[in-house]
């Protein structure tokens, strides 16, 4: 029987720098012979990408925003994530449900209770096996935010919003330290990469993936 793949997510406030590490992670896993599906939220399916466009750019109420995140997520889960894991592929997802707890729950102050109801609605009920949370002080995150493109609805938010978002992420990591590993992303890119690489190796060992050959 095919062994189920592993579900990995990466999280952090905008500007934490996680995107620069995702391509590296995907390459690293592929170099170990794993089939890897690299995907993102909101998005990950044709409909999900349309919902992403709406939720990042159209004015809307908080309930609508939260429901659209989960509408995109349920499509993603059923069409992409669950089938990939079932065939033995590993899934690397740029943000997942922790982002809703952090951004809508914390940043927008919806709280966790209603999000938990929507999370329970997701079928199949799949939690990530490992989440790497890129944590940085807000000044660092803001300085890193790409000035080149037009900021979306979230990137336009004020400092206090990101403080609440970061705090909600940290609280989730504190409550589930076995799954959510915090990476201090305020260090240099090389130091962050080294910290992530060491933890990725440990995760691969636990998953029974053979050590990299010296080739
Ligand atoms: P992001 O992942 O940062 O992509 P990019 O690097 O292209 O900007 O953008 C997605 C935005 O969506 C980010 O600001 C966080 C937000 N978001 C939520 O508010 N809730 C969610 O549940 C998810 C998945 C994302």
PDB file of N, CA, C and O in Angstrom, residues 49-120:
ATOM      1  N   UNK A  49      -8.305  30.304  -7.118  1.00  0.00           N
ATOM      2  CA  UNK A  49      -7.529  31.468  -7.572  1.00  0.00           C
ATOM      3  C   UNK A  49      -8.460  32.644  -7.877  1.00  0.00           C
ATOM      4  O   UNK A  49      -8.109  33.802  -7.642  1.00  0.00           O
ATOM      5  N   UNK A  50      -9.669  32.338  -8.380  1.00  0.00           N
ATOM      6  CA  UNK A  50     -10.645  33.426  -8.605  1.00  0.00           C
ATOM      7  C   UNK A  50     -11.093  34.002  -7.272  1.00  0.00           C
ATOM      8  O   UNK A  50     -11.247  35.214  -7.111  1.00  0.00           O
ATOM      9  N   UNK A  51     -11.318  33.123  -6.308  1.00  0.00           N
ATOM     10  CA  UNK A  51     -11.722  33.595  -4.967  1.00  0.00           C
ATOM     11  C   UNK A  51     -10.592  34.413  -4.346  1.00  0.00           C
ATOM     12  O   UNK A  51     -10.837  35.413  -3.674  1.00  0.00           O
ATOM     13  N   UNK A  52      -9.350  33.994  -4.576  1.00  0.00           N
ATOM     14  CA  UNK A  52      -8.193  34.746  -4.063  1.00  0.00           C
ATOM     15  C   UNK A  52      -8.212  36.182  -4.582  1.00  0.00           C
ATOM     16  O   UNK A  52      -8.035  37.133  -3.832  1.00  0.00           O
ATOM     17  N   UNK A  53      -8.417  36.284  -5.890  1.00  0.00           N
ATOM     18  CA  UNK A  53      -8.459  37.596  -6.530  1.00  0.00           C
ATOM     19  C   UNK A  53      -9.502  38.488  -5.840  1.00  0.00           C
ATOM     20  O   UNK A  53      -9.238  39.651  -5.530  1.00  0.00           O
ATOM     21  N   UNK A  54     -10.668  37.917  -5.566  1.00  0.00           N
ATOM     22  CA  UNK A  54     -11.737  38.680  -4.915  1.00  0.00           C
ATOM     23  C   UNK A  54     -11.358  39.062  -3.492  1.00  0.00           C
ATOM     24  O   UNK A  54     -11.476  40.215  -3.079  1.00  0.00           O
ATOM     25  N   UNK A  55     -10.902  38.081  -2.737  1.00  0.00           N
ATOM     26  CA  UNK A  55     -10.703  38.310  -1.306  1.00  0.00           C
ATOM     27  C   UNK A  55      -9.507  39.238  -1.051  1.00  0.00           C
ATOM     28  O   UNK A  55      -9.477  39.969  -0.061  1.00  0.00           O
ATOM     29  N   UNK A  56      -8.555  39.244  -1.968  1.00  0.00           N
ATOM     30  CA  UNK A  56      -7.402  40.139  -1.779  1.00  0.00           C
ATOM     31  C   UNK A  56      -7.683  41.562  -2.268  1.00  0.00           C
ATOM     32  O   UNK A  56      -6.965  42.484  -1.886  1.00  0.00           O
ATOM     33  N   UNK A  57      -8.711  41.717  -3.096  1.00  0.00           N
ATOM     34  CA  UNK A  57      -8.880  43.033  -3.719  1.00  0.00           C
ATOM     35  C   UNK A  57     -10.229  43.712  -3.541  1.00  0.00           C
ATOM     36  O   UNK A  57     -10.297  44.937  -3.581  1.00  0.00           O
ATOM     37  N   UNK A  58     -11.309  42.948  -3.372  1.00  0.00           N
ATOM     38  CA  UNK A  58     -12.633  43.573  -3.279  1.00  0.00           C
ATOM     39  C   UNK A  58     -12.970  43.926  -1.841  1.00  0.00           C
ATOM     40  O   UNK A  58     -12.746  43.119  -0.943  1.00  0.00           O
ATOM     41  N   UNK A  59     -13.567  45.103  -1.632  1.00  0.00           N
ATOM     42  CA  UNK A  59     -14.040  45.413  -0.278  1.00  0.00           C
ATOM     43  C   UNK A  59     -15.121  44.413   0.127  1.00  0.00           C
ATOM     44  O   UNK A  59     -15.969  44.059  -0.699  1.00  0.00           O
ATOM     45  N   UNK A  60     -15.098  43.918   1.355  1.00  0.00           N
ATOM     46  CA  UNK A  60     -16.112  42.961   1.824  1.00  0.00           C
ATOM     47  C   UNK A  60     -16.081  42.908   3.337  1.00  0.00           C
ATOM     48  O   UNK A  60     -15.097  43.317   3.964  1.00  0.00           O
ATOM     49  N   UNK A  61     -17.174  42.398   3.915  1.00  0.00           N
ATOM     50  CA  UNK A  61     -17.254  42.257   5.366  1.00  0.00           C
ATOM     51  C   UNK A  61     -16.399  41.083   5.836  1.00  0.00           C
ATOM     52  O   UNK A  61     -15.997  40.220   5.051  1.00  0.00           O
ATOM     53  N   UNK A  62     -16.190  41.068   7.146  1.00  0.00           N
ATOM     54  CA  UNK A  62     -15.322  40.044   7.739  1.00  0.00           C
ATOM     55  C   UNK A  62     -15.879  38.632   7.587  1.00  0.00           C
ATOM     56  O   UNK A  62     -15.138  37.687   7.324  1.00  0.00           O
ATOM     57  N   UNK A  63     -17.218  38.481   7.754  1.00  0.00           N
ATOM     58  CA  UNK A  63     -17.789  37.137   7.603  1.00  0.00           C
ATOM     59  C   UNK A  63     -17.597  36.632   6.177  1.00  0.00           C
ATOM     60  O   UNK A  63     -17.234  35.474   5.952  1.00  0.00           O
ATOM     61  N   UNK A  64     -17.839  37.523   5.206  1.00  0.00           N
ATOM     62  CA  UNK A  64     -17.676  37.132   3.802  1.00  0.00           C
ATOM     63  C   UNK A  64     -16.232  36.728   3.548  1.00  0.00           C
ATOM     64  O   UNK A  64     -15.960  35.692   2.926  1.00  0.00           O
ATOM     65  N   UNK A  65     -15.327  37.545   4.053  1.00  0.00           N
ATOM     66  CA  UNK A  65     -13.888  37.266   3.864  1.00  0.00           C
ATOM     67  C   UNK A  65     -13.528  35.882   4.425  1.00  0.00           C
ATOM     68  O   UNK A  65     -12.854  35.077   3.779  1.00  0.00           O
ATOM     69  N   UNK A  66     -14.024  35.615   5.621  1.00  0.00           N
ATOM     70  CA  UNK A  66     -13.707  34.341   6.287  1.00  0.00           C
ATOM     71  C   UNK A  66     -14.335  33.167   5.531  1.00  0.00           C
ATOM     72  O   UNK A  66     -13.685  32.138   5.304  1.00  0.00           O
ATOM     73  N   UNK A  67     -15.586  33.339   5.129  1.00  0.00           N
ATOM     74  CA  UNK A  67     -16.268  32.264   4.398  1.00  0.00           C
ATOM     75  C   UNK A  67     -15.604  32.003   3.048  1.00  0.00           C
ATOM     76  O   UNK A  67     -15.492  30.849   2.620  1.00  0.00           O
ATOM     77  N   UNK A  68     -15.141  33.054   2.392  1.00  0.00           N
ATOM     78  CA  UNK A  68     -14.466  32.858   1.102  1.00  0.00           C
ATOM     79  C   UNK A  68     -13.136  32.125   1.274  1.00  0.00           C
ATOM     80  O   UNK A  68     -12.759  31.309   0.435  1.00  0.00           O
ATOM     81  N   UNK A  69     -12.436  32.419   2.370  1.00  0.00           N
ATOM     82  CA  UNK A  69     -11.190  31.683   2.638  1.00  0.00           C
ATOM     83  C   UNK A  69     -11.499  30.192   2.749  1.00  0.00           C
ATOM     84  O   UNK A  69     -10.780  29.352   2.202  1.00  0.00           O
ATOM     85  N   UNK A  70     -12.572  29.874   3.452  1.00  0.00           N
ATOM     86  CA  UNK A  70     -12.915  28.460   3.632  1.00  0.00           C
ATOM     87  C   UNK A  70     -13.546  27.856   2.381  1.00  0.00           C
ATOM     88  O   UNK A  70     -13.404  26.654   2.144  1.00  0.00           O
ATOM     89  N   UNK A  71     -14.229  28.669   1.578  1.00  0.00           N
ATOM     90  CA  UNK A  71     -14.776  28.160   0.314  1.00  0.00           C
ATOM     91  C   UNK A  71     -13.616  27.729  -0.585  1.00  0.00           C
ATOM     92  O   UNK A  71     -13.627  26.634  -1.159  1.00  0.00           O
ATOM     93  N   UNK A  72     -12.602  28.593  -0.676  1.00  0.00           N
ATOM     94  CA  UNK A  72     -11.428  28.245  -1.475  1.00  0.00           C
ATOM     95  C   UNK A  72     -10.742  27.018  -0.881  1.00  0.00           C
ATOM     96  O   UNK A  72     -10.286  26.121  -1.593  1.00  0.00           O
ATOM     97  N   UNK A  73     -10.691  26.961   0.457  1.00  0.00           N
ATOM     98  CA  UNK A  73      -9.978  25.868   1.144  1.00  0.00           C
ATOM     99  C   UNK A  73     -10.646  24.519   0.901  1.00  0.00           C
ATOM    100  O   UNK A  73      -9.964  23.506   0.699  1.00  0.00           O
ATOM    101  N   UNK A  74     -11.967  24.481   0.941  1.00  0.00           N
ATOM    102  CA  UNK A  74     -12.631  23.182   0.796  1.00  0.00           C
ATOM    103  C   UNK A  74     -12.413  22.620  -0.613  1.00  0.00           C
ATOM    104  O   UNK A  74     -12.198  21.422  -0.799  1.00  0.00           O
ATOM    105  N   UNK A  75     -12.418  23.500  -1.619  1.00  0.00           N
ATOM    106  CA  UNK A  75     -12.097  23.060  -2.990  1.00  0.00           C
ATOM    107  C   UNK A  75     -10.680  22.505  -3.063  1.00  0.00           C
ATOM    108  O   UNK A  75     -10.413  21.467  -3.654  1.00  0.00           O
ATOM    109  N   UNK A  76      -9.787  23.260  -2.460  1.00  0.00           N
ATOM    110  CA  UNK A  76      -8.369  22.926  -2.476  1.00  0.00           C
ATOM    111  C   UNK A  76      -8.117  21.581  -1.793  1.00  0.00           C
ATOM    112  O   UNK A  76      -7.395  20.718  -2.300  1.00  0.00           O
ATOM    113  N   UNK A  77      -8.740  21.433  -0.644  1.00  0.00           N
ATOM    114  CA  UNK A  77      -8.578  20.219   0.150  1.00  0.00           C
ATOM    115  C   UNK A  77      -9.050  18.991  -0.624  1.00  0.00           C
ATOM    116  O   UNK A  77      -8.355  17.980  -0.710  1.00  0.00           O
ATOM    117  N   UNK A  78     -10.261  19.099  -1.189  1.00  0.00           N
ATOM    118  CA  UNK A  78     -10.837  17.928  -1.861  1.00  0.00           C
ATOM    119  C   UNK A  78     -10.209  17.636  -3.208  1.00  0.00           C
ATOM    120  O   UNK A  78     -10.057  16.479  -3.589  1.00  0.00           O
ATOM    121  N   UNK A  79      -9.887  18.703  -3.940  1.00  0.00           N
ATOM    122  CA  UNK A  79      -9.401  18.471  -5.315  1.00  0.00           C
ATOM    123  C   UNK A  79      -7.902  18.259  -5.394  1.00  0.00           C
ATOM    124  O   UNK A  79      -7.427  17.595  -6.298  1.00  0.00           O
ATOM    125  N   UNK A  80      -7.176  18.890  -4.501  1.00  0.00           N
ATOM    126  CA  UNK A  80      -5.712  18.874  -4.640  1.00  0.00           C
ATOM    127  C   UNK A  80      -5.022  18.178  -3.455  1.00  0.00           C
ATOM    128  O   UNK A  80      -4.298  17.201  -3.640  1.00  0.00           O
ATOM    129  N   UNK A  81      -5.255  18.677  -2.255  1.00  0.00           N
ATOM    130  CA  UNK A  81      -4.445  18.236  -1.114  1.00  0.00           C
ATOM    131  C   UNK A  81      -4.709  16.775  -0.759  1.00  0.00           C
ATOM    132  O   UNK A  81      -3.779  15.960  -0.706  1.00  0.00           O
ATOM    133  N   UNK A  82      -5.972  16.435  -0.519  1.00  0.00           N
ATOM    134  CA  UNK A  82      -6.279  15.058  -0.084  1.00  0.00           C
ATOM    135  C   UNK A  82      -5.883  14.025  -1.143  1.00  0.00           C
ATOM    136  O   UNK A  82      -5.230  13.020  -0.811  1.00  0.00           O
ATOM    137  N   UNK A  83      -6.210  14.241  -2.438  1.00  0.00           N
ATOM    138  CA  UNK A  83      -5.788  13.250  -3.443  1.00  0.00           C
ATOM    139  C   UNK A  83      -4.266  13.115  -3.532  1.00  0.00           C
ATOM    140  O   UNK A  83      -3.753  12.005  -3.686  1.00  0.00           O
ATOM    141  N   UNK A  84      -3.543  14.236  -3.431  1.00  0.00           N
ATOM    142  CA  UNK A  84      -2.077  14.173  -3.511  1.00  0.00           C
ATOM    143  C   UNK A  84      -1.529  13.341  -2.355  1.00  0.00           C
ATOM    144  O   UNK A  84      -0.701  12.443  -2.560  1.00  0.00           O
ATOM    145  N   UNK A  85      -1.976  13.619  -1.142  1.00  0.00           N
ATOM    146  CA  UNK A  85      -1.486  12.877   0.027  1.00  0.00           C
ATOM    147  C   UNK A  85      -1.811  11.399  -0.106  1.00  0.00           C
ATOM    148  O   UNK A  85      -0.987  10.533   0.206  1.00  0.00           O
ATOM    149  N   UNK A  86      -3.007  11.105  -0.625  1.00  0.00           N
ATOM    150  CA  UNK A  86      -3.439   9.707  -0.749  1.00  0.00           C
ATOM    151  C   UNK A  86      -2.563   8.930  -1.728  1.00  0.00           C
ATOM    152  O   UNK A  86      -2.319   7.742  -1.535  1.00  0.00           O
ATOM    153  N   UNK A  87      -2.075   9.611  -2.769  1.00  0.00           N
ATOM    154  CA  UNK A  87      -1.230   8.866  -3.729  1.00  0.00           C
ATOM    155  C   UNK A  87       0.233   8.850  -3.297  1.00  0.00           C
ATOM    156  O   UNK A  87       1.103   8.355  -4.012  1.00  0.00           O
ATOM    157  N   UNK A  88       0.517   9.433  -2.143  1.00  0.00           N
ATOM    158  CA  UNK A  88       1.874   9.361  -1.592  1.00  0.00           C
ATOM    159  C   UNK A  88       2.703  10.609  -1.819  1.00  0.00           C
ATOM    160  O   UNK A  88       3.864  10.678  -1.423  1.00  0.00           O
ATOM    161  N   UNK A  89       2.104  11.627  -2.485  1.00  0.00           N
ATOM    162  CA  UNK A  89       2.849  12.873  -2.716  1.00  0.00           C
ATOM    163  C   UNK A  89       2.906  13.694  -1.433  1.00  0.00           C
ATOM    164  O   UNK A  89       2.050  13.559  -0.551  1.00  0.00           O
ATOM    165  N   UNK A  90       3.926  14.536  -1.347  1.00  0.00           N
ATOM    166  CA  UNK A  90       4.014  15.489  -0.244  1.00  0.00           C
ATOM    167  C   UNK A  90       3.437  16.815  -0.730  1.00  0.00           C
ATOM    168  O   UNK A  90       3.607  17.180  -1.897  1.00  0.00           O
ATOM    169  N   UNK A  91       2.734  17.494   0.163  1.00  0.00           N
ATOM    170  CA  UNK A  91       2.111  18.773  -0.191  1.00  0.00           C
ATOM    171  C   UNK A  91       2.777  19.878   0.609  1.00  0.00           C
ATOM    172  O   UNK A  91       2.856  19.792   1.839  1.00  0.00           O
ATOM    173  N   UNK A  92       3.272  20.884  -0.110  1.00  0.00           N
ATOM    174  CA  UNK A  92       3.847  22.064   0.543  1.00  0.00           C
ATOM    175  C   UNK A  92       2.917  23.220   0.230  1.00  0.00           C
ATOM    176  O   UNK A  92       2.761  23.615  -0.926  1.00  0.00           O
ATOM    177  N   UNK A  93       2.271  23.749   1.255  1.00  0.00           N
ATOM    178  CA  UNK A  93       1.247  24.773   1.034  1.00  0.00           C
ATOM    179  C   UNK A  93       1.651  26.094   1.696  1.00  0.00           C
ATOM    180  O   UNK A  93       1.945  26.139   2.893  1.00  0.00           O
ATOM    181  N   UNK A  94       1.670  27.152   0.891  1.00  0.00           N
ATOM    182  CA  UNK A  94       1.954  28.514   1.346  1.00  0.00           C
ATOM    183  C   UNK A  94       0.669  29.035   2.006  1.00  0.00           C
ATOM    184  O   UNK A  94      -0.241  29.441   1.301  1.00  0.00           O
ATOM    185  N   UNK A  95       0.606  28.936   3.308  1.00  0.00           N
ATOM    186  CA  UNK A  95      -0.536  29.301   4.164  1.00  0.00           C
ATOM    187  C   UNK A  95      -1.648  28.256   4.121  1.00  0.00           C
ATOM    188  O   UNK A  95      -1.921  27.659   3.100  1.00  0.00           O
ATOM    189  N   UNK A  96      -2.312  28.127   5.285  1.00  0.00           N
ATOM    190  CA  UNK A  96      -3.476  27.230   5.412  1.00  0.00           C
ATOM    191  C   UNK A  96      -4.337  27.761   6.559  1.00  0.00           C
ATOM    192  O   UNK A  96      -4.333  28.976   6.809  1.00  0.00           O
ATOM    193  N   UNK A  97      -5.035  26.889   7.260  1.00  0.00           N
ATOM    194  CA  UNK A  97      -6.016  27.349   8.247  1.00  0.00           C
ATOM    195  C   UNK A  97      -5.409  28.215   9.360  1.00  0.00           C
ATOM    196  O   UNK A  97      -6.091  29.105   9.887  1.00  0.00           O
ATOM    197  N   UNK A  98      -4.154  27.983   9.710  1.00  0.00           N
ATOM    198  CA  UNK A  98      -3.536  28.850  10.733  1.00  0.00           C
ATOM    199  C   UNK A  98      -3.600  30.324  10.303  1.00  0.00           C
ATOM    200  O   UNK A  98      -3.690  31.206  11.159  1.00  0.00           O
ATOM    201  N   UNK A  99      -3.529  30.564   8.979  1.00  0.00           N
ATOM    202  CA  UNK A  99      -3.587  31.952   8.493  1.00  0.00           C
ATOM    203  C   UNK A  99      -4.957  32.579   8.780  1.00  0.00           C
ATOM    204  O   UNK A  99      -5.048  33.779   9.054  1.00  0.00           O
ATOM    205  N   UNK A 100      -6.004  31.770   8.724  1.00  0.00           N
ATOM    206  CA  UNK A 100      -7.330  32.319   9.031  1.00  0.00           C
ATOM    207  C   UNK A 100      -7.431  32.656  10.519  1.00  0.00           C
ATOM    208  O   UNK A 100      -7.964  33.704  10.905  1.00  0.00           O
ATOM    209  N   UNK A 101      -6.912  31.771  11.370  1.00  0.00           N
ATOM    210  CA  UNK A 101      -6.894  32.082  12.817  1.00  0.00           C
ATOM    211  C   UNK A 101      -6.073  33.342  13.086  1.00  0.00           C
ATOM    212  O   UNK A 101      -6.431  34.153  13.940  1.00  0.00           O
ATOM    213  N   UNK A 102      -4.963  33.497  12.340  1.00  0.00           N
ATOM    214  CA  UNK A 102      -4.091  34.640  12.607  1.00  0.00           C
ATOM    215  C   UNK A 102      -4.668  35.938  12.023  1.00  0.00           C
ATOM    216  O   UNK A 102      -4.773  36.937  12.739  1.00  0.00           O
ATOM    217  N   UNK A 103      -5.028  35.906  10.747  1.00  0.00           N
ATOM    218  CA  UNK A 103      -5.455  37.149  10.063  1.00  0.00           C
ATOM    219  C   UNK A 103      -6.902  37.538  10.397  1.00  0.00           C
ATOM    220  O   UNK A 103      -7.153  38.668  10.783  1.00  0.00           O
ATOM    221  N   UNK A 104      -7.836  36.586  10.184  1.00  0.00           N
ATOM    222  CA  UNK A 104      -9.233  36.935  10.462  1.00  0.00           C
ATOM    223  C   UNK A 104      -9.490  36.872  11.975  1.00  0.00           C
ATOM    224  O   UNK A 104     -10.121  37.751  12.541  1.00  0.00           O
ATOM    225  N   UNK A 105      -8.985  35.810  12.615  1.00  0.00           N
ATOM    226  CA  UNK A 105      -9.210  35.646  14.058  1.00  0.00           C
ATOM    227  C   UNK A 105      -8.495  36.688  14.881  1.00  0.00           C
ATOM    228  O   UNK A 105      -9.083  37.315  15.766  1.00  0.00           O
ATOM    229  N   UNK A 106      -7.201  36.900  14.592  1.00  0.00           N
ATOM    230  CA  UNK A 106      -6.389  37.849  15.354  1.00  0.00           C
ATOM    231  C   UNK A 106      -6.417  39.239  14.756  1.00  0.00           C
ATOM    232  O   UNK A 106      -6.917  40.187  15.352  1.00  0.00           O
ATOM    233  N   UNK A 107      -5.891  39.351  13.538  1.00  0.00           N
ATOM    234  CA  UNK A 107      -5.783  40.669  12.882  1.00  0.00           C
ATOM    235  C   UNK A 107      -7.112  41.399  12.838  1.00  0.00           C
ATOM    236  O   UNK A 107      -7.227  42.552  13.245  1.00  0.00           O
ATOM    237  N   UNK A 108      -8.149  40.709  12.372  1.00  0.00           N
ATOM    238  CA  UNK A 108      -9.464  41.343  12.255  1.00  0.00           C
ATOM    239  C   UNK A 108     -10.343  41.132  13.489  1.00  0.00           C
ATOM    240  O   UNK A 108     -11.507  41.522  13.493  1.00  0.00           O
ATOM    241  N   UNK A 109      -9.815  40.446  14.482  1.00  0.00           N
ATOM    242  CA  UNK A 109     -10.469  40.289  15.787  1.00  0.00           C
ATOM    243  C   UNK A 109     -11.786  39.513  15.745  1.00  0.00           C
ATOM    244  O   UNK A 109     -12.700  39.787  16.518  1.00  0.00           O
ATOM    245  N   UNK A 110     -11.873  38.540  14.845  1.00  0.00           N
ATOM    246  CA  UNK A 110     -13.051  37.675  14.814  1.00  0.00           C
ATOM    247  C   UNK A 110     -13.021  36.683  15.972  1.00  0.00           C
ATOM    248  O   UNK A 110     -14.062  36.198  16.405  1.00  0.00           O
ATOM    249  N   UNK A 111     -11.839  36.388  16.476  1.00  0.00           N
ATOM    250  CA  UNK A 111     -11.720  35.373  17.521  1.00  0.00           C
ATOM    251  C   UNK A 111     -11.669  33.991  16.894  1.00  0.00           C
ATOM    252  O   UNK A 111     -11.843  33.841  15.684  1.00  0.00           O
ATOM    253  N   UNK A 112     -11.440  32.985  17.723  1.00  0.00           N
ATOM    254  CA  UNK A 112     -11.184  31.642  17.205  1.00  0.00           C
ATOM    255  C   UNK A 112     -12.443  30.782  17.085  1.00  0.00           C
ATOM    256  O   UNK A 112     -12.488  29.864  16.268  1.00  0.00           O
ATOM    257  N   UNK A 113     -13.485  31.075  17.871  1.00  0.00           N
ATOM    258  CA  UNK A 113     -14.600  30.132  17.989  1.00  0.00           C
ATOM    259  C   UNK A 113     -15.315  29.880  16.660  1.00  0.00           C
ATOM    260  O   UNK A 113     -15.571  28.734  16.291  1.00  0.00           O
ATOM    261  N   UNK A 114     -15.595  30.947  15.911  1.00  0.00           N
ATOM    262  CA  UNK A 114     -16.336  30.746  14.664  1.00  0.00           C
ATOM    263  C   UNK A 114     -15.449  30.112  13.600  1.00  0.00           C
ATOM    264  O   UNK A 114     -15.922  29.366  12.736  1.00  0.00           O
ATOM    265  N   UNK A 115     -14.176  30.417  13.659  1.00  0.00           N
ATOM    266  CA  UNK A 115     -13.251  29.786  12.708  1.00  0.00           C
ATOM    267  C   UNK A 115     -13.173  28.284  12.987  1.00  0.00           C
ATOM    268  O   UNK A 115     -13.153  27.470  12.060  1.00  0.00           O
ATOM    269  N   UNK A 116     -13.195  27.927  14.274  1.00  0.00           N
ATOM    270  CA  UNK A 116     -13.133  26.507  14.630  1.00  0.00           C
ATOM    271  C   UNK A 116     -14.337  25.749  14.064  1.00  0.00           C
ATOM    272  O   UNK A 116     -14.215  24.591  13.638  1.00  0.00           O
ATOM    273  N   UNK A 117     -15.498  26.408  14.038  1.00  0.00           N
ATOM    274  CA  UNK A 117     -16.699  25.767  13.473  1.00  0.00           C
ATOM    275  C   UNK A 117     -16.468  25.471  11.987  1.00  0.00           C
ATOM    276  O   UNK A 117     -16.746  24.369  11.505  1.00  0.00           O
ATOM    277  N   UNK A 118     -15.926  26.455  11.275  1.00  0.00           N
ATOM    278  CA  UNK A 118     -15.677  26.263   9.840  1.00  0.00           C
ATOM    279  C   UNK A 118     -14.584  25.219   9.607  1.00  0.00           C
ATOM    280  O   UNK A 118     -14.662  24.421   8.667  1.00  0.00           O
ATOM    281  N   UNK A 119     -13.603  25.216  10.485  1.00  0.00           N
ATOM    282  CA  UNK A 119     -12.527  24.229  10.346  1.00  0.00           C
ATOM    283  C   UNK A 119     -13.100  22.819  10.483  1.00  0.00           C
ATOM    284  O   UNK A 119     -12.722  21.904   9.752  1.00  0.00           O
ATOM    285  N   UNK A 120     -14.039  22.657  11.426  1.00  0.00           N
ATOM    286  CA  UNK A 120     -14.633  21.322  11.623  1.00  0.00           C
ATOM    287  C   UNK A 120     -15.476  20.897  10.432  1.00  0.00           C
ATOM    288  O   UNK A 120     -15.772  19.726  10.260  1.00  0.00           O
TER     289      UNK A 120
END
